[in-house]
mmCIF file of N, CA, C and O in Angstrom:
data_model
loop_
_atom_site.group_PDB
_atom_site.id
_atom_site.type_symbol
_atom_site.label_atom_id
_atom_site.label_comp_id
_atom_site.label_asym_id
_atom_site.label_seq_id
_atom_site.Cartn_x
_atom_site.Cartn_y
_atom_site.Cartn_z
ATOM 1 N N MET S 1 22.976 -67.552 57.184
ATOM 2 C CA MET S 1 24.345 -67.749 57.935
ATOM 3 C C MET S 1 24.235 -68.031 59.207
ATOM 4 O O MET S 1 23.392 -67.601 60.281
ATOM 5 N N TYR S 2 24.933 -68.687 60.034
ATOM 6 C CA TYR S 2 25.084 -69.343 61.308
ATOM 7 C C TYR S 2 26.603 -69.101 61.563
ATOM 8 O O TYR S 2 27.308 -69.919 61.924
ATOM 9 N N PRO S 3 26.804 -67.749 62.251
ATOM 10 C CA PRO S 3 27.710 -67.596 62.946
ATOM 11 C C PRO S 3 28.685 -68.206 63.764
ATOM 12 O O PRO S 3 29.545 -68.613 63.666
ATOM 13 N N ARG S 4 27.916 -68.949 65.029
ATOM 14 C CA ARG S 4 28.492 -70.002 65.856
ATOM 15 C C ARG S 4 28.943 -71.014 65.312
ATOM 16 O O ARG S 4 30.186 -71.376 65.555
ATOM 17 N N GLU S 5 28.121 -71.784 63.935
ATOM 18 C CA GLU S 5 28.720 -72.802 63.211
ATOM 19 C C GLU S 5 30.202 -72.392 62.871
ATOM 20 O O GLU S 5 31.123 -73.298 62.748
ATOM 21 N N ILE S 6 30.266 -71.008 61.892
ATOM 22 C CA ILE S 6 31.556 -70.799 61.446
ATOM 23 C C ILE S 6 32.588 -70.542 62.899
ATOM 24 O O ILE S 6 33.841 -70.953 62.248
ATOM 25 N N GLU S 7 32.227 -69.714 63.924
ATOM 26 C CA GLU S 7 33.442 -69.775 64.793
ATOM 27 C C GLU S 7 33.490 -70.994 65.370
ATOM 28 O O GLU S 7 34.780 -70.965 65.846
ATOM 29 N N GLU S 8 33.127 -71.868 65.503
ATOM 30 C CA GLU S 8 33.207 -73.438 66.062
ATOM 31 C C GLU S 8 34.400 -73.838 65.411
ATOM 32 O O GLU S 8 35.259 -74.760 65.712
ATOM 33 N N VAL S 9 34.117 -74.047 63.889
ATOM 34 C CA VAL S 9 35.467 -74.520 62.818
ATOM 35 C C VAL S 9 36.884 -73.666 62.876
ATOM 36 O O VAL S 9 37.868 -73.740 63.232
ATOM 37 N N LEU S 10 36.427 -71.795 63.131
ATOM 38 C CA LEU S 10 37.727 -71.239 63.311
ATOM 39 C C LEU S 10 38.507 -71.492 64.560
ATOM 40 O O LEU S 10 39.651 -71.678 64.353
ATOM 41 N N LEU S 11 37.834 -71.616 65.591
ATOM 42 C CA LEU S 11 38.698 -71.888 66.669
ATOM 43 C C LEU S 11 39.239 -73.521 66.781
ATOM 44 O O LEU S 11 40.330 -73.511 67.849
ATOM 45 N N THR S 12 38.772 -74.184 65.438
ATOM 46 C CA THR S 12 39.887 -75.542 65.648
ATOM 47 C C THR S 12 41.013 -75.343 65.028
ATOM 48 O O THR S 12 42.017 -76.490 64.997
ATOM 49 N N HIS S 13 41.136 -74.636 64.494
ATOM 50 C CA HIS S 13 42.896 -74.052 63.748
ATOM 51 C C HIS S 13 43.432 -73.682 65.039
ATOM 52 O O HIS S 13 43.189 -72.920 65.812
ATOM 53 N N PRO S 14 44.980 -74.401 64.922
ATOM 54 C CA PRO S 14 45.661 -74.425 66.013
ATOM 55 C C PRO S 14 46.155 -72.659 66.527
ATOM 56 O O PRO S 14 46.751 -72.526 67.362
ATOM 57 N N ALA S 15 46.396 -71.779 65.379
ATOM 58 C CA ALA S 15 46.741 -70.537 65.600
ATOM 59 C C ALA S 15 45.584 -69.396 65.952
ATOM 60 O O ALA S 15 45.975 -68.547 66.069
ATOM 61 N N VAL S 16 44.508 -69.910 66.017
ATOM 62 C CA VAL S 16 43.198 -68.894 66.414
ATOM 63 C C VAL S 16 42.660 -69.180 67.888
ATOM 64 O O VAL S 16 42.798 -70.719 68.477
ATOM 65 N N SER S 17 42.855 -68.284 68.617
ATOM 66 C CA SER S 17 42.513 -68.076 70.184
ATOM 67 C C SER S 17 41.475 -67.745 70.181
ATOM 68 O O SER S 17 40.399 -68.627 71.046
ATOM 69 N N MET S 18 40.508 -66.819 69.288
ATOM 70 C CA MET S 18 39.329 -66.226 69.781
ATOM 71 C C MET S 18 38.600 -65.914 68.394
ATOM 72 O O MET S 18 39.654 -65.462 67.760
ATOM 73 N N ALA S 19 37.450 -65.984 68.054
ATOM 74 C CA ALA S 19 36.929 -66.100 66.726
ATOM 75 C C ALA S 19 35.585 -65.308 67.246
ATOM 76 O O ALA S 19 35.066 -65.778 67.794
ATOM 77 N N ALA S 20 35.449 -64.256 66.493
ATOM 78 C CA ALA S 20 33.871 -64.029 66.118
ATOM 79 C C ALA S 20 33.277 -63.716 65.067
ATOM 80 O O ALA S 20 34.296 -62.939 63.748
ATOM 81 N N VAL S 21 32.199 -63.820 64.387
ATOM 82 C CA VAL S 21 31.687 -63.818 62.781
ATOM 83 C C VAL S 21 30.649 -62.833 62.842
ATOM 84 O O VAL S 21 29.956 -62.758 63.869
ATOM 85 N N ILE S 22 30.802 -61.941 62.024
ATOM 86 C CA ILE S 22 29.590 -60.696 62.062
ATOM 87 C C ILE S 22 29.524 -60.488 60.213
ATOM 88 O O ILE S 22 30.319 -61.173 59.636
ATOM 89 N N GLY S 23 28.200 -59.903 60.476
ATOM 90 C CA GLY S 23 27.576 -59.625 58.886
ATOM 91 C C GLY S 23 28.512 -57.739 58.298
ATOM 92 O O GLY S 23 28.032 -57.398 59.743
ATOM 93 N N VAL S 24 28.962 -57.869 57.597
ATOM 94 C CA VAL S 24 29.506 -56.480 57.202
ATOM 95 C C VAL S 24 28.683 -56.216 55.881
ATOM 96 O O VAL S 24 28.372 -57.094 55.470
ATOM 97 N N PRO S 25 28.200 -54.801 55.530
ATOM 98 C CA PRO S 25 27.769 -54.320 54.403
ATOM 99 C C PRO S 25 28.326 -54.841 53.249
ATOM 100 O O PRO S 25 30.026 -54.865 53.234
ATOM 101 N N HIS S 26 27.888 -55.068 52.154
ATOM 102 C CA HIS S 26 28.068 -55.630 51.244
ATOM 103 C C HIS S 26 27.126 -54.660 50.294
ATOM 104 O O HIS S 26 26.340 -55.108 49.839
ATOM 105 N N GLU S 27 28.281 -54.145 49.077
ATOM 106 C CA GLU S 27 27.393 -53.254 48.177
ATOM 107 C C GLU S 27 26.252 -54.452 47.087
ATOM 108 O O GLU S 27 25.166 -54.016 46.823
ATOM 109 N N ARG S 28 27.085 -55.390 46.641
ATOM 110 C CA ARG S 28 26.076 -56.340 46.182
ATOM 111 C C ARG S 28 25.691 -57.100 46.276
ATOM 112 O O ARG S 28 24.082 -57.692 45.971
ATOM 113 N N HIS S 29 26.098 -57.821 47.437
ATOM 114 C CA HIS S 29 25.512 -58.891 48.291
ATOM 115 C C HIS S 29 24.463 -58.497 49.586
ATOM 116 O O HIS S 29 24.191 -59.271 49.913
ATOM 117 N N GLY S 30 24.863 -57.511 49.911
ATOM 118 C CA GLY S 30 23.528 -56.950 51.061
ATOM 119 C C GLY S 30 24.777 -56.773 52.276
ATOM 120 O O GLY S 30 24.753 -56.016 53.244
ATOM 121 N N GLU S 31 25.193 -58.281 52.456
ATOM 122 C CA GLU S 31 25.929 -58.576 53.610
ATOM 123 C C GLU S 31 26.932 -59.626 53.277
ATOM 124 O O GLU S 31 26.812 -60.453 52.793
ATOM 125 N N GLU S 32 27.960 -59.273 53.807
ATOM 126 C CA GLU S 32 29.328 -60.144 53.910
ATOM 127 C C GLU S 32 29.729 -60.905 55.085
ATOM 128 O O GLU S 32 29.658 -59.929 56.229
ATOM 129 N N ILE S 33 30.318 -62.093 54.991
ATOM 130 C CA ILE S 33 30.838 -62.576 56.034
ATOM 131 C C ILE S 33 32.107 -62.223 56.840
ATOM 132 O O ILE S 33 33.359 -62.358 55.577
ATOM 133 N N LYS S 34 32.554 -62.032 57.798
ATOM 134 C CA LYS S 34 33.547 -61.453 58.450
ATOM 135 C C LYS S 34 34.148 -61.918 59.559
ATOM 136 O O LYS S 34 32.910 -61.893 60.504
ATOM 137 N N ALA S 35 35.365 -62.646 59.838
ATOM 138 C CA ALA S 35 35.672 -62.708 61.083
ATOM 139 C C ALA S 35 36.615 -62.420 61.480
ATOM 140 O O ALA S 35 37.555 -61.509 60.810
ATOM 141 N N CYS S 36 36.488 -61.979 62.480
ATOM 142 C CA CYS S 36 37.488 -61.311 63.807
ATOM 143 C C CYS S 36 38.065 -62.033 64.624
ATOM 144 O O CYS S 36 37.450 -62.926 65.397
ATOM 145 N N VAL S 37 39.550 -61.801 64.640
ATOM 146 C CA VAL S 37 40.216 -63.351 64.754
ATOM 147 C C VAL S 37 41.389 -62.845 66.021
ATOM 148 O O VAL S 37 41.838 -61.831 65.803
ATOM 149 N N VAL S 38 41.417 -63.514 66.811
ATOM 150 C CA VAL S 38 42.611 -63.291 67.940
ATOM 151 C C VAL S 38 43.474 -64.674 67.885
ATOM 152 O O VAL S 38 43.468 -65.494 67.895
ATOM 153 N N LEU S 39 44.831 -64.307 67.789
ATOM 154 C CA LEU S 39 45.782 -65.525 67.214
ATOM 155 C C LEU S 39 46.503 -65.838 68.646
ATOM 156 O O LEU S 39 46.177 -65.004 69.299
ATOM 157 N N ALA S 40 46.620 -67.335 68.801
ATOM 158 C CA ALA S 40 47.045 -67.768 69.703
ATOM 159 C C ALA S 40 48.843 -67.347 69.910
ATOM 160 O O ALA S 40 49.403 -66.650 68.791
ATOM 161 N N HIS S 41 49.237 -67.162 70.998
ATOM 162 C CA HIS S 41 50.400 -66.187 71.529
ATOM 163 C C HIS S 41 51.636 -66.798 70.185
ATOM 164 O O HIS S 41 51.579 -68.420 70.008
ATOM 165 N N GLU S 42 52.102 -65.919 69.545
ATOM 166 C CA GLU S 42 53.003 -66.212 69.046
ATOM 167 C C GLU S 42 52.862 -67.137 67.691
ATOM 168 O O GLU S 42 53.628 -67.487 66.882
ATOM 169 N N ALA S 43 51.596 -67.192 67.394
ATOM 170 C CA ALA S 43 51.199 -67.766 66.099
ATOM 171 C C ALA S 43 51.218 -66.832 65.057
ATOM 172 O O ALA S 43 51.133 -65.572 65.164
ATOM 173 N N ARG S 44 51.323 -67.443 63.790
ATOM 174 C CA ARG S 44 51.489 -66.523 62.261
ATOM 175 C C ARG S 44 50.489 -67.495 61.857
ATOM 176 O O ARG S 44 50.715 -68.260 61.512
ATOM 177 N N LEU S 45 50.049 -66.252 60.914
ATOM 178 C CA LEU S 45 48.610 -66.402 59.831
ATOM 179 C C LEU S 45 48.456 -65.164 59.199
ATOM 180 O O LEU S 45 48.238 -64.226 59.944
ATOM 181 N N THR S 46 48.338 -65.678 58.016
ATOM 182 C CA THR S 46 47.473 -64.710 57.221
ATOM 183 C C THR S 46 46.268 -64.860 56.872
ATOM 184 O O THR S 46 45.506 -65.941 57.093
ATOM 185 N N GLU S 47 45.427 -63.352 56.331
ATOM 186 C CA GLU S 47 44.386 -63.689 56.024
ATOM 187 C C GLU S 47 44.024 -64.789 55.158
ATOM 188 O O GLU S 47 42.934 -65.623 55.079
ATOM 189 N N GLN S 48 44.835 -64.724 53.769
ATOM 190 C CA GLN S 48 44.553 -65.687 52.869
ATOM 191 C C GLN S 48 44.632 -66.994 53.231
ATOM 192 O O GLN S 48 43.836 -67.999 52.919
ATOM 193 N N GLU S 49 45.608 -66.968 54.166
ATOM 194 C CA GLU S 49 45.824 -68.855 55.148
ATOM 195 C C GLU S 49 44.658 -69.341 55.423
ATOM 196 O O GLU S 49 44.151 -70.322 55.257
ATOM 197 N N LEU S 50 44.119 -68.471 56.045
ATOM 198 C CA LEU S 50 43.198 -68.677 56.880
ATOM 199 C C LEU S 50 42.143 -68.852 56.187
ATOM 200 O O LEU S 50 40.954 -69.920 56.307
ATOM 201 N N ILE S 51 41.623 -67.780 55.071
ATOM 202 C CA ILE S 51 40.329 -67.912 54.510
ATOM 203 C C ILE S 51 40.360 -69.298 53.777
ATOM 204 O O ILE S 51 39.649 -69.955 53.213
ATOM 205 N N ALA S 52 41.768 -69.686 53.009
ATOM 206 C CA ALA S 52 41.888 -70.956 52.208
ATOM 207 C C ALA S 52 41.638 -72.217 53.237
ATOM 208 O O ALA S 52 41.056 -73.176 52.813
ATOM 209 N N TRP S 53 41.677 -72.444 54.455
ATOM 210 C CA TRP S 53 41.839 -73.285 55.370
ATOM 211 C C TRP S 53 40.472 -73.477 55.502
ATOM 212 O O TRP S 53 39.836 -74.757 55.585
ATOM 213 N N CYS S 54 39.741 -72.368 55.599
ATOM 214 C CA CYS S 54 38.019 -72.349 56.096
ATOM 215 C C CYS S 54 37.586 -73.081 54.675
ATOM 216 O O CYS S 54 36.251 -73.679 54.983
ATOM 217 N N LYS S 55 37.864 -72.587 53.570
ATOM 218 C CA LYS S 55 36.994 -73.403 52.244
ATOM 219 C C LYS S 55 37.156 -74.583 52.340
ATOM 220 O O LYS S 55 36.336 -74.995 52.026
ATOM 221 N N GLU S 56 38.193 -75.021 52.970
ATOM 222 C CA GLU S 56 38.599 -76.739 52.706
ATOM 223 C C GLU S 56 37.667 -77.618 53.694
ATOM 224 O O GLU S 56 37.275 -78.583 53.565
ATOM 225 N N ARG S 57 36.790 -76.470 54.621
ATOM 226 C CA ARG S 57 36.338 -77.202 55.938
ATOM 227 C C ARG S 57 34.698 -76.937 55.699
ATOM 228 O O ARG S 57 33.888 -76.828 56.772
ATOM 229 N N MET S 58 34.218 -75.460 55.056
ATOM 230 C CA MET S 58 33.168 -75.137 55.234
ATOM 231 C C MET S 58 32.289 -75.183 53.910
ATOM 232 O O MET S 58 33.120 -74.799 52.474
ATOM 233 N N ALA S 59 31.306 -74.963 53.946
ATOM 234 C CA ALA S 59 30.267 -74.501 52.610
ATOM 235 C C ALA S 59 30.879 -73.531 51.519
ATOM 236 O O ALA S 59 30.736 -72.909 52.336
ATOM 237 N N SER S 60 30.760 -73.445 50.763
ATOM 238 C CA SER S 60 31.073 -72.240 49.757
ATOM 239 C C SER S 60 30.209 -70.981 50.138
ATOM 240 O O SER S 60 30.792 -70.058 50.144
ATOM 241 N N TYR S 61 29.444 -70.921 50.640
ATOM 242 C CA TYR S 61 28.324 -69.848 50.966
ATOM 243 C C TYR S 61 29.052 -69.368 52.435
ATOM 244 O O TYR S 61 28.406 -68.275 53.168
ATOM 245 N N LYS S 62 29.343 -70.089 53.420
ATOM 246 C CA LYS S 62 29.670 -69.839 54.719
ATOM 247 C C LYS S 62 31.112 -69.442 55.163
ATOM 248 O O LYS S 62 31.567 -68.982 56.092
ATOM 249 N N TYR S 63 32.130 -69.799 54.202
ATOM 250 C CA TYR S 63 33.629 -69.223 54.955
ATOM 251 C C TYR S 63 33.651 -68.085 54.823
ATOM 252 O O TYR S 63 32.839 -67.301 53.930
ATOM 253 N N PRO S 64 34.282 -67.466 55.752
ATOM 254 C CA PRO S 64 34.684 -65.532 55.821
ATOM 255 C C PRO S 64 35.095 -65.258 54.293
ATOM 256 O O PRO S 64 36.402 -65.751 54.098
ATOM 257 N N ARG S 65 34.785 -64.267 53.888
ATOM 258 C CA ARG S 65 35.580 -63.570 52.755
ATOM 259 C C ARG S 65 36.487 -62.453 53.265
ATOM 260 O O ARG S 65 37.285 -62.040 52.492
ATOM 261 N N LEU S 66 36.436 -61.950 54.830
ATOM 262 C CA LEU S 66 37.089 -60.957 55.042
ATOM 263 C C LEU S 66 37.489 -61.440 56.704
ATOM 264 O O LEU S 66 36.253 -62.004 57.215
ATOM 265 N N VAL S 67 38.653 -61.218 56.845
ATOM 266 C CA VAL S 67 39.531 -61.660 58.276
ATOM 267 C C VAL S 67 39.978 -60.268 58.488
ATOM 268 O O VAL S 67 40.529 -59.615 57.704
ATOM 269 N N GLN S 68 39.834 -60.133 59.960
ATOM 270 C CA GLN S 68 40.401 -58.777 60.458
ATOM 271 C C GLN S 68 41.375 -59.356 61.769
ATOM 272 O O GLN S 68 40.542 -60.101 62.782
ATOM 273 N N PHE S 69 42.651 -59.783 61.688
ATOM 274 C CA PHE S 69 43.336 -60.010 63.171
ATOM 275 C C PHE S 69 43.248 -58.688 64.122
ATOM 276 O O PHE S 69 43.371 -57.838 63.376
ATOM 277 N N THR S 70 43.080 -58.918 65.622
ATOM 278 C CA THR S 70 43.112 -57.849 66.357
ATOM 279 C C THR S 70 43.414 -58.373 67.708
ATOM 280 O O THR S 70 43.586 -59.851 68.085
ATOM 281 N N PRO S 71 44.436 -57.806 68.521
ATOM 282 C CA PRO S 71 44.873 -58.181 69.816
ATOM 283 C C PRO S 71 43.855 -58.725 70.736
ATOM 284 O O PRO S 71 44.226 -59.717 71.388
ATOM 285 N N SER S 72 42.428 -58.453 70.939
ATOM 286 C CA SER S 72 41.390 -58.770 71.541
ATOM 287 C C SER S 72 40.112 -58.576 71.314
ATOM 288 O O SER S 72 40.261 -57.824 70.013
ATOM 289 N N LEU S 73 39.004 -58.730 71.796
ATOM 290 C CA LEU S 73 37.687 -59.284 71.512
ATOM 291 C C LEU S 73 36.876 -58.410 72.480
ATOM 292 O O LEU S 73 37.483 -58.684 73.613
ATOM 293 N N PRO S 74 36.052 -57.252 72.121
ATOM 294 C CA PRO S 74 35.217 -56.891 73.259
ATOM 295 C C PRO S 74 33.966 -57.708 73.837
ATOM 296 O O PRO S 74 33.691 -58.308 73.055
ATOM 297 N N THR S 75 34.444 -57.935 74.952
ATOM 298 C CA THR S 75 33.595 -59.064 75.810
ATOM 299 C C THR S 75 33.066 -58.210 77.275
ATOM 300 O O THR S 75 33.538 -56.829 77.736
ATOM 301 N N ASN S 76 31.945 -58.833 77.643
ATOM 302 C CA ASN S 76 31.478 -58.117 78.948
ATOM 303 C C ASN S 76 31.700 -58.924 80.190
ATOM 304 O O ASN S 76 33.126 -59.521 80.273
ATOM 305 N N ALA S 77 31.532 -58.607 81.680
ATOM 306 C CA ALA S 77 32.020 -59.176 82.254
ATOM 307 C C ALA S 77 32.000 -60.619 82.423
ATOM 308 O O ALA S 77 32.576 -61.277 83.360
ATOM 309 N N THR S 78 30.869 -61.355 81.946
ATOM 310 C CA THR S 78 30.813 -62.603 81.558
ATOM 311 C C THR S 78 31.568 -63.412 80.696
ATOM 312 O O THR S 78 31.805 -64.478 80.531
ATOM 313 N N GLY S 79 32.250 -62.805 80.393
ATOM 314 C CA GLY S 79 33.259 -63.186 79.258
ATOM 315 C C GLY S 79 32.627 -63.329 77.218
ATOM 316 O O GLY S 79 32.884 -63.747 76.611
ATOM 317 N N LYS S 80 31.182 -62.698 77.299
ATOM 318 C CA LYS S 80 30.486 -62.973 76.320
ATOM 319 C C LYS S 80 30.923 -62.059 75.134
ATOM 320 O O LYS S 80 31.413 -60.767 75.543
ATOM 321 N N ILE S 81 31.380 -62.236 73.888
ATOM 322 C CA ILE S 81 31.989 -60.955 72.585
ATOM 323 C C ILE S 81 30.930 -60.447 72.568
ATOM 324 O O ILE S 81 29.518 -60.819 72.127
ATOM 325 N N LEU S 82 31.030 -59.076 72.834
ATOM 326 C CA LEU S 82 30.102 -58.194 72.196
ATOM 327 C C LEU S 82 30.287 -57.768 70.821
ATOM 328 O O LEU S 82 31.041 -56.979 70.080
ATOM 329 N N LYS S 83 29.562 -58.713 70.066
ATOM 330 C CA LYS S 83 29.679 -58.374 68.261
ATOM 331 C C LYS S 83 28.830 -57.505 67.765
ATOM 332 O O LYS S 83 29.227 -56.560 66.778
ATOM 333 N N ARG S 84 28.090 -56.391 68.806
ATOM 334 C CA ARG S 84 27.769 -55.357 68.494
ATOM 335 C C ARG S 84 28.603 -54.021 68.250
ATOM 336 O O ARG S 84 28.895 -53.306 67.552
ATOM 337 N N GLU S 85 29.620 -54.488 69.211
ATOM 338 C CA GLU S 85 30.783 -53.547 69.355
ATOM 339 C C GLU S 85 31.747 -53.666 68.091
ATOM 340 O O GLU S 85 31.993 -52.777 67.873
ATOM 341 N N LEU S 86 32.134 -54.642 67.801
ATOM 342 C CA LEU S 86 32.371 -55.280 66.368
ATOM 343 C C LEU S 86 31.537 -54.503 65.399
ATOM 344 O O LEU S 86 32.873 -54.063 64.444
ATOM 345 N N ARG S 87 30.855 -54.564 65.008
ATOM 346 C CA ARG S 87 29.961 -53.987 63.838
ATOM 347 C C ARG S 87 30.027 -52.746 64.044
ATOM 348 O O ARG S 87 29.782 -52.079 62.932
ATOM 349 N N ASP S 88 29.993 -52.181 65.230
ATOM 350 C CA ASP S 88 29.532 -50.763 65.628
ATOM 351 C C ASP S 88 31.038 -49.899 64.923
ATOM 352 O O ASP S 88 31.379 -48.727 65.083
ATOM 353 N N ALA S 89 32.321 -50.891 65.371
ATOM 354 C CA ALA S 89 33.305 -50.248 65.374
ATOM 355 C C ALA S 89 33.948 -49.385 63.892
ATOM 356 O O ALA S 89 34.617 -48.456 64.093
ATOM 357 N N ARG S 90 32.877 -49.663 63.045
ATOM 358 C CA ARG S 90 33.452 -49.338 61.819
ATOM 359 C C ARG S 90 34.881 -49.645 61.446
ATOM 360 O O ARG S 90 35.346 -48.653 60.514
ATOM 361 N N VAL S 91 35.537 -50.644 61.591
ATOM 362 C CA VAL S 91 37.158 -50.818 61.548
ATOM 363 C C VAL S 91 37.022 -50.835 59.974
ATOM 364 O O VAL S 91 36.603 -51.966 59.116
ATOM 365 N N PRO S 92 38.239 -50.649 59.317
ATOM 366 C CA PRO S 92 38.148 -50.893 57.859
ATOM 367 C C PRO S 92 38.432 -52.245 57.649
ATOM 368 O O PRO S 92 38.739 -52.925 58.156
ATOM 369 N N ARG S 93 37.728 -52.595 56.505
ATOM 370 C CA ARG S 93 37.665 -54.108 55.960
ATOM 371 C C ARG S 93 39.042 -54.528 55.904
ATOM 372 O O ARG S 93 39.744 -53.894 54.710
ATOM 373 N N SER S 94 39.711 -55.663 56.305
ATOM 374 C CA SER S 94 40.686 -55.970 55.807
ATOM 375 C C SER S 94 40.784 -57.462 55.307
ATOM 376 O O SER S 94 39.995 -58.594 55.493
ATOM 377 N N GLY S 95 41.894 -57.652 54.141
ATOM 378 C CA GLY S 95 41.887 -59.029 54.048
ATOM 379 C C GLY S 95 40.603 -59.658 52.961
ATOM 380 O O GLY S 95 40.668 -58.411 52.269
ATOM 381 N N GLY S 96 40.374 -60.622 52.684
ATOM 382 C CA GLY S 96 39.383 -60.736 51.659
ATOM 383 C C GLY S 96 40.330 -61.364 50.807
ATOM 384 O O GLY S 96 41.340 -61.433 50.682
ATOM 385 N N VAL S 97 39.191 -62.124 49.524
ATOM 386 C CA VAL S 97 39.862 -62.530 48.391
ATOM 387 C C VAL S 97 39.168 -61.956 47.654
ATOM 388 O O VAL S 97 37.915 -61.920 47.441
ATOM 389 N N GLU S 98 40.069 -61.196 46.418
ATOM 390 C CA GLU S 98 39.342 -60.747 45.266
ATOM 391 C C GLU S 98 38.388 -61.631 44.680
ATOM 392 O O GLU S 98 39.015 -62.602 44.172
ATOM 393 N N GLY S 99 36.965 -61.417 44.254
ATOM 394 C CA GLY S 99 36.506 -62.088 43.207
ATOM 395 C C GLY S 99 36.022 -63.569 43.973
ATOM 396 O O GLY S 99 35.970 -64.116 42.918
ATOM 397 N N ALA S 100 36.392 -63.597 45.288
ATOM 398 C CA ALA S 100 35.660 -64.594 45.957
ATOM 399 C C ALA S 100 34.516 -65.389 45.690
ATOM 400 O O ALA S 100 34.109 -66.645 45.638
ATOM 401 N N ARG S 101 33.267 -64.610 44.971
ATOM 402 C CA ARG S 101 31.897 -64.995 44.659
ATOM 403 C C ARG S 101 31.825 -65.251 43.176
ATOM 404 O O ARG S 101 32.495 -64.727 42.683
#
C-alpha cells in the first residue's frame, strides 16, 4: 500500500479538503486501508459515495474500505499530518462497504 498515492487521489475530490490514509487492524487480512478525511467547507459526502468514487480511480487493492470524516487532522508545527496519532486514537471504524473484498 502506498498511502501518499491514495491521499493524492482523495485530494482531487472537490469535497475533500484534507486526507490521511492509515492502516488499521483487520482480523482476516491483517490490515485494512482507512481514509481520515476533512471535508471542504459546506461540502456533503457520504462514506459510500467517497468509496465508490475511489473505486473508479484506483486499483481494487488500493481504494480505502473505511472512511472516517473528521473536523480536523492532527498536525505538527510545520503542518505535517501526525498519522501515528490517528492510529493510536483507537477511534471506532466508520463507514466501509460490507463484503468489499
